[in-house]
PDB file of C-alpha atoms in Angstrom:
ATOM      1  CA  UNK G1351    -142.412   6.689  -6.409  1.00 70.00           C
ATOM      2  CA  UNK G1352    -139.767   5.462  -3.988  1.00 89.00           C
ATOM      3  CA  UNK G1353    -137.808   4.098  -6.975  1.00 94.00           C
ATOM      4  CA  UNK G1354    -137.758   7.805  -8.521  1.00 95.00           C
ATOM      5  CA  UNK G1355    -136.066   9.120  -5.388  1.00 95.00           C
ATOM      6  CA  UNK G1356    -133.683   6.321  -4.908  1.00 96.00           C
ATOM      7  CA  UNK G1357    -132.376   7.081  -8.786  1.00 97.00           C
ATOM      8  CA  UNK G1358    -132.088  11.149  -8.565  1.00 96.00           C
ATOM      9  CA  UNK G1359    -130.755  10.960  -5.270  1.00 96.00           C
ATOM     10  CA  UNK G1360    -128.140   8.681  -6.330  1.00 95.00           C
ATOM     11  CA  UNK G1361    -127.856  10.666  -9.674  1.00 96.00           C
ATOM     12  CA  UNK G1362    -127.192  13.528  -7.417  1.00 94.00           C
ATOM     13  CA  UNK G1363    -124.806  11.505  -5.390  1.00 93.00           C
ATOM     14  CA  UNK G1364    -123.180  10.195  -8.945  1.00 92.00           C
ATOM     15  CA  UNK G1365    -123.228  14.023 -10.056  1.00 91.00           C
ATOM     16  CA  UNK G1366    -120.490  15.327  -7.368  1.00 85.00           C
ATOM     17  CA  UNK G1367    -118.669  11.980  -6.987  1.00 77.00           C
ATOM     18  CA  UNK G1368    -115.190  13.226  -6.960  1.00 70.00           C
ATOM     19  CA  UNK G1369    -112.472  12.321  -4.856  1.00 63.00           C
ATOM     20  CA  UNK G1370    -113.222   8.605  -5.443  1.00 68.00           C
ATOM     21  CA  UNK G1371    -115.712   6.360  -3.602  1.00 74.00           C
ATOM     22  CA  UNK G1372    -114.552   6.776  -0.070  1.00 77.00           C
ATOM     23  CA  UNK G1373    -114.969  10.727  -0.241  1.00 80.00           C
ATOM     24  CA  UNK G1374    -118.490  10.295  -1.408  1.00 86.00           C
ATOM     25  CA  UNK G1375    -119.470   8.036   1.238  1.00 87.00           C
ATOM     26  CA  UNK G1376    -120.684  10.757   3.397  1.00 88.00           C
ATOM     27  CA  UNK G1377    -122.669  11.940   1.018  1.00 89.00           C
ATOM     28  CA  UNK G1378    -124.361   8.560   0.900  1.00 91.00           C
ATOM     29  CA  UNK G1379    -124.912   8.502   4.421  1.00 89.00           C
ATOM     30  CA  UNK G1380    -126.393  11.987   4.401  1.00 90.00           C
ATOM     31  CA  UNK G1381    -128.973  11.314   2.066  1.00 93.00           C
ATOM     32  CA  UNK G1382    -129.667   7.610   3.301  1.00 92.00           C
ATOM     33  CA  UNK G1383    -129.745   8.643   6.571  1.00 89.00           C
ATOM     34  CA  UNK G1384    -131.978  12.113   5.762  1.00 92.00           C
ATOM     35  CA  UNK G1385    -134.421  10.034   3.624  1.00 92.00           C
ATOM     36  CA  UNK G1386    -134.684   7.326   6.311  1.00 92.00           C
ATOM     37  CA  UNK G1387    -134.062   4.445   3.994  1.00 93.00           C
ATOM     38  CA  UNK G1388    -131.739   2.781   6.381  1.00 92.00           C
ATOM     39  CA  UNK G1389    -130.387   3.253  10.091  1.00 89.00           C
ATOM     40  CA  UNK G1390    -126.847   4.256  10.432  1.00 84.00           C
ATOM     41  CA  UNK G1391    -125.607   0.732  11.587  1.00 85.00           C
ATOM     42  CA  UNK G1392    -127.528  -1.012   8.450  1.00 90.00           C
ATOM     43  CA  UNK G1393    -125.722   1.561   6.392  1.00 88.00           C
ATOM     44  CA  UNK G1394    -122.020   0.749   8.345  1.00 86.00           C
ATOM     45  CA  UNK G1395    -122.759  -2.892   7.629  1.00 89.00           C
ATOM     46  CA  UNK G1396    -123.826  -2.087   3.847  1.00 91.00           C
ATOM     47  CA  UNK G1397    -120.486  -0.204   2.850  1.00 88.00           C
ATOM     48  CA  UNK G1398    -118.220  -2.208   4.620  1.00 86.00           C
ATOM     49  CA  UNK G1399    -119.837  -5.362   2.570  1.00 90.00           C
ATOM     50  CA  UNK G1400    -119.450  -2.979  -0.414  1.00 90.00           C
ATOM     51  CA  UNK G1401    -115.943  -2.501   0.076  1.00 86.00           C
ATOM     52  CA  UNK G1402    -115.476  -6.447   0.368  1.00 87.00           C
ATOM     53  CA  UNK G1403    -116.679  -6.772  -3.185  1.00 88.00           C
ATOM     54  CA  UNK G1404    -114.899  -6.128  -6.143  1.00 88.00           C
ATOM     55  CA  UNK G1405    -115.407  -3.086  -7.863  1.00 87.00           C
ATOM     56  CA  UNK G1406    -115.862   1.133  -6.842  1.00 89.00           C
ATOM     57  CA  UNK G1407    -117.362   1.539  -3.380  1.00 88.00           C
ATOM     58  CA  UNK G1408    -119.418   4.051  -4.234  1.00 90.00           C
ATOM     59  CA  UNK G1409    -121.362   1.833  -7.320  1.00 93.00           C
ATOM     60  CA  UNK G1410    -121.191  -1.286  -4.910  1.00 94.00           C
ATOM     61  CA  UNK G1411    -123.042   0.723  -1.762  1.00 93.00           C
ATOM     62  CA  UNK G1412    -125.471   2.548  -4.450  1.00 94.00           C
ATOM     63  CA  UNK G1413    -126.291  -1.190  -5.577  1.00 95.00           C
ATOM     64  CA  UNK G1414    -126.776  -2.526  -2.067  1.00 95.00           C
ATOM     65  CA  UNK G1415    -128.394   0.411  -0.717  1.00 95.00           C
ATOM     66  CA  UNK G1416    -131.051   0.169  -3.413  1.00 95.00           C
ATOM     67  CA  UNK G1417    -131.261  -3.526  -2.721  1.00 95.00           C
ATOM     68  CA  UNK G1418    -132.130  -3.567   0.685  1.00 94.00           C
ATOM     69  CA  UNK G1419    -133.917  -0.549   0.294  1.00 93.00           C
ATOM     70  CA  UNK G1420    -136.418  -1.510  -2.718  1.00 94.00           C
ATOM     71  CA  UNK G1421    -135.247  -5.254  -3.835  1.00 95.00           C
ATOM     72  CA  UNK G1422    -133.815  -5.863  -7.107  1.00 96.00           C
ATOM     73  CA  UNK G1423    -135.672  -2.883  -8.628  1.00 96.00           C
ATOM     74  CA  UNK G1424    -134.050  -0.516  -6.168  1.00 96.00           C
ATOM     75  CA  UNK G1425    -130.540  -2.056  -6.924  1.00 96.00           C
ATOM     76  CA  UNK G1426    -130.834  -1.634 -10.806  1.00 97.00           C
ATOM     77  CA  UNK G1427    -131.800   2.277 -10.380  1.00 97.00           C
ATOM     78  CA  UNK G1428    -129.470   2.912  -7.763  1.00 97.00           C
ATOM     79  CA  UNK G1429    -126.396   1.507  -9.712  1.00 96.00           C
ATOM     80  CA  UNK G1430    -128.223   3.487 -13.026  1.00 97.00           C
ATOM     81  CA  UNK G1431    -128.109   6.773 -11.132  1.00 96.00           C
ATOM     82  CA  UNK G1432    -124.715   6.488  -9.578  1.00 95.00           C
ATOM     83  CA  UNK G1433    -123.140   5.692 -12.920  1.00 94.00           C
ATOM     84  CA  UNK G1434    -124.900   7.407 -15.356  1.00 96.00           C
ATOM     85  CA  UNK G1435    -123.372  10.932 -14.816  1.00 94.00           C
ATOM     86  CA  UNK G1436    -120.107   9.146 -14.999  1.00 91.00           C
ATOM     87  CA  UNK G1437    -121.207   7.560 -18.173  1.00 93.00           C
ATOM     88  CA  UNK G1438    -122.355  10.678 -19.762  1.00 95.00           C
ATOM     89  CA  UNK G1439    -119.391  12.539 -19.058  1.00 91.00           C
ATOM     90  CA  UNK G1440    -116.903   9.771 -20.800  1.00 90.00           C
ATOM     91  CA  UNK G1441    -118.899   9.567 -23.716  1.00 93.00           C
ATOM     92  CA  UNK G1442    -118.920  13.735 -24.091  1.00 92.00           C
ATOM     93  CA  UNK G1443    -114.866  13.151 -23.383  1.00 87.00           C
ATOM     94  CA  UNK G1444    -114.761  10.500 -25.615  1.00 89.00           C
ATOM     95  CA  UNK G1445    -116.267  12.224 -28.515  1.00 88.00           C
ATOM     96  CA  UNK G1446    -114.019  15.394 -28.193  1.00 84.00           C
ATOM     97  CA  UNK G1447    -110.901  13.271 -27.938  1.00 82.00           C
ATOM     98  CA  UNK G1448    -111.553  11.749 -31.105  1.00 82.00           C
ATOM     99  CA  UNK G1449    -112.348  14.902 -32.857  1.00 83.00           C
ATOM    100  CA  UNK G1450    -108.569  15.965 -31.829  1.00 82.00           C
ATOM    101  CA  UNK G1451    -106.977  12.482 -32.159  1.00 78.00           C
ATOM    102  CA  UNK G1452    -104.652  12.970 -35.193  1.00 84.00           C
ATOM    103  CA  UNK G1453    -103.629  16.465 -33.844  1.00 86.00           C
ATOM    104  CA  UNK G1454     -99.699  16.667 -33.570  1.00 88.00           C
ATOM    105  CA  UNK G1455     -99.747  18.385 -30.063  1.00 88.00           C
ATOM    106  CA  UNK G1456    -101.975  15.993 -28.337  1.00 83.00           C
ATOM    107  CA  UNK G1457    -100.263  12.962 -29.656  1.00 84.00           C
ATOM    108  CA  UNK G1458     -97.283  14.148 -28.411  1.00 89.00           C
ATOM    109  CA  UNK G1459     -98.531  14.685 -25.072  1.00 85.00           C
ATOM    110  CA  UNK G1460     -99.853  11.499 -24.847  1.00 82.00           C
ATOM    111  CA  UNK G1461     -96.627  10.055 -25.766  1.00 87.00           C
ATOM    112  CA  UNK G1462     -94.969  11.932 -23.031  1.00 89.00           C
ATOM    113  CA  UNK G1463     -97.192  10.534 -20.657  1.00 86.00           C
ATOM    114  CA  UNK G1464     -96.126   7.223 -21.289  1.00 87.00           C
ATOM    115  CA  UNK G1465     -92.776   7.187 -19.532  1.00 90.00           C
ATOM    116  CA  UNK G1466     -94.341   8.867 -16.632  1.00 86.00           C
ATOM    117  CA  UNK G1467     -97.148   6.863 -16.182  1.00 83.00           C
ATOM    118  CA  UNK G1468     -94.334   3.451 -16.480  1.00 84.00           C
ATOM    119  CA  UNK G1469     -92.366   5.440 -13.804  1.00 82.00           C
ATOM    120  CA  UNK G1470     -94.962   5.824 -11.406  1.00 78.00           C
ATOM    121  CA  UNK G1471     -96.095   2.092 -11.503  1.00 76.00           C
ATOM    122  CA  UNK G1472     -92.704   1.148 -11.097  1.00 78.00           C
ATOM    123  CA  UNK G1473     -92.172   3.559  -8.231  1.00 77.00           C
ATOM    124  CA  UNK G1474     -95.637   1.996  -6.670  1.00 67.00           C
ATOM    125  CA  UNK G1475     -94.499  -1.145  -7.348  1.00 68.00           C
ATOM    126  CA  UNK G1476     -90.878  -0.939  -5.721  1.00 70.00           C
ATOM    127  CA  UNK G1477     -92.203   1.069  -3.040  1.00 66.00           C
ATOM    128  CA  UNK G1478     -95.213  -0.362  -1.602  1.00 58.00           C
ATOM    129  CA  UNK G1479     -93.975  -4.063  -3.018  1.00 60.00           C
ATOM    130  CA  UNK G1480     -90.573  -4.563  -1.657  1.00 60.00           C
ATOM    131  CA  UNK G1481     -90.022  -1.809   0.426  1.00 61.00           C
ATOM    132  CA  UNK G1482     -93.251  -1.728   2.736  1.00 52.00           C
ATOM    133  CA  UNK G1483     -93.694  -3.558   6.126  1.00 52.00           C
ATOM    134  CA  UNK G1484     -91.208  -3.855   8.839  1.00 53.00           C
ATOM    135  CA  UNK G1485     -88.879  -5.503   6.554  1.00 53.00           C
ATOM    136  CA  UNK G1486     -86.767  -2.954   4.463  1.00 58.00           C
ATOM    137  CA  UNK G1487     -83.987  -3.402   1.796  1.00 63.00           C
ATOM    138  CA  UNK G1488     -83.090  -6.133  -0.369  1.00 68.00           C
ATOM    139  CA  UNK G1489     -84.033  -9.638   1.162  1.00 75.00           C
ATOM    140  CA  UNK G1490     -84.717 -13.431   0.219  1.00 79.00           C
ATOM    141  CA  UNK G1491     -88.183 -12.618  -0.558  1.00 77.00           C
ATOM    142  CA  UNK G1492     -87.522  -9.388  -2.487  1.00 76.00           C
ATOM    143  CA  UNK G1493     -85.387 -11.355  -4.801  1.00 80.00           C
ATOM    144  CA  UNK G1494     -87.646 -14.301  -5.338  1.00 83.00           C
ATOM    145  CA  UNK G1495     -91.055 -11.962  -5.799  1.00 81.00           C
ATOM    146  CA  UNK G1496     -88.256 -10.099  -8.549  1.00 82.00           C
ATOM    147  CA  UNK G1497     -87.457 -13.405 -10.257  1.00 88.00           C
ATOM    148  CA  UNK G1498     -91.116 -14.383 -10.503  1.00 88.00           C
ATOM    149  CA  UNK G1499     -91.900 -10.754 -11.925  1.00 86.00           C
ATOM    150  CA  UNK G1500     -88.909 -11.093 -14.262  1.00 89.00           C
ATOM    151  CA  UNK G1501     -90.051 -14.840 -15.165  1.00 90.00           C
ATOM    152  CA  UNK G1502     -93.371 -13.878 -16.143  1.00 91.00           C
ATOM    153  CA  UNK G1503     -92.307 -10.289 -18.001  1.00 90.00           C
ATOM    154  CA  UNK G1504     -90.212 -13.140 -20.243  1.00 92.00           C
ATOM    155  CA  UNK G1505     -92.598 -15.673 -20.658  1.00 90.00           C
ATOM    156  CA  UNK G1506     -95.085 -13.266 -22.082  1.00 91.00           C
ATOM    157  CA  UNK G1507     -92.386 -11.704 -24.467  1.00 92.00           C
ATOM    158  CA  UNK G1508     -90.803 -14.527 -25.306  1.00 93.00           C
ATOM    159  CA  UNK G1509     -93.735 -17.188 -25.362  1.00 93.00           C
ATOM    160  CA  UNK G1510     -96.432 -14.788 -25.981  1.00 90.00           C
ATOM    161  CA  UNK G1511     -98.326 -16.489 -23.315  1.00 88.00           C
ATOM    162  CA  UNK G1512    -102.113 -15.525 -22.380  1.00 88.00           C
ATOM    163  CA  UNK G1513    -101.947 -12.801 -19.193  1.00 87.00           C
ATOM    164  CA  UNK G1514    -104.076 -14.547 -17.323  1.00 89.00           C
ATOM    165  CA  UNK G1515    -101.979 -17.783 -17.732  1.00 91.00           C
ATOM    166  CA  UNK G1516     -98.823 -15.802 -16.408  1.00 90.00           C
ATOM    167  CA  UNK G1517    -100.987 -14.448 -13.707  1.00 88.00           C
ATOM    168  CA  UNK G1518    -102.131 -17.873 -12.427  1.00 91.00           C
ATOM    169  CA  UNK G1519     -98.546 -18.935 -12.723  1.00 90.00           C
ATOM    170  CA  UNK G1520     -97.283 -16.710 -10.470  1.00 88.00           C
ATOM    171  CA  UNK G1521     -99.859 -16.704  -8.207  1.00 87.00           C
ATOM    172  CA  UNK G1522     -98.912 -20.571  -7.854  1.00 91.00           C
ATOM    173  CA  UNK G1523     -95.241 -19.495  -7.479  1.00 88.00           C
ATOM    174  CA  UNK G1524     -95.999 -17.343  -4.946  1.00 83.00           C
ATOM    175  CA  UNK G1525     -97.838 -19.781  -2.697  1.00 87.00           C
ATOM    176  CA  UNK G1526     -95.564 -22.675  -2.909  1.00 89.00           C
ATOM    177  CA  UNK G1527     -92.554 -20.192  -2.482  1.00 82.00           C
ATOM    178  CA  UNK G1528     -94.127 -18.558   0.193  1.00 76.00           C
TER     179      UNK G1528
END
């Protein structure tokens, strides 16, 4: 019976998980504490661990809560409950999208999104990568970082290198230079 309770609790949380994982944590906390599955300090440790692991914090939290509460079976049902609503939504949206994929207006909209998304990524890279922290403006580290970026871009375009190789080389260059 506890596995069903875990599943339906996280199905409910996954159904209303708008705003990202950190926005869902208070709901997870309420559900866990009201059911008495974990103490507040245990949940805090679990969420801290979930934040340090790769992947979405809400799903990681659900998995860890399920594991701590009911072992491997608990981890499986809480993870399934958490991701099932999003999975269903993506499948439904994809089926609608593929019906209209050849629509001239929809294609135009998506082509219009490309420069906007590229601009947002470039803005984030400049704003958070080069102008953040105590240093502002153009420094030698900014110059070296830009050289690494352009070198990676050149290597990928000119030599058709696999992105993982370029990523590892850029990481090694960063370690050596900094």
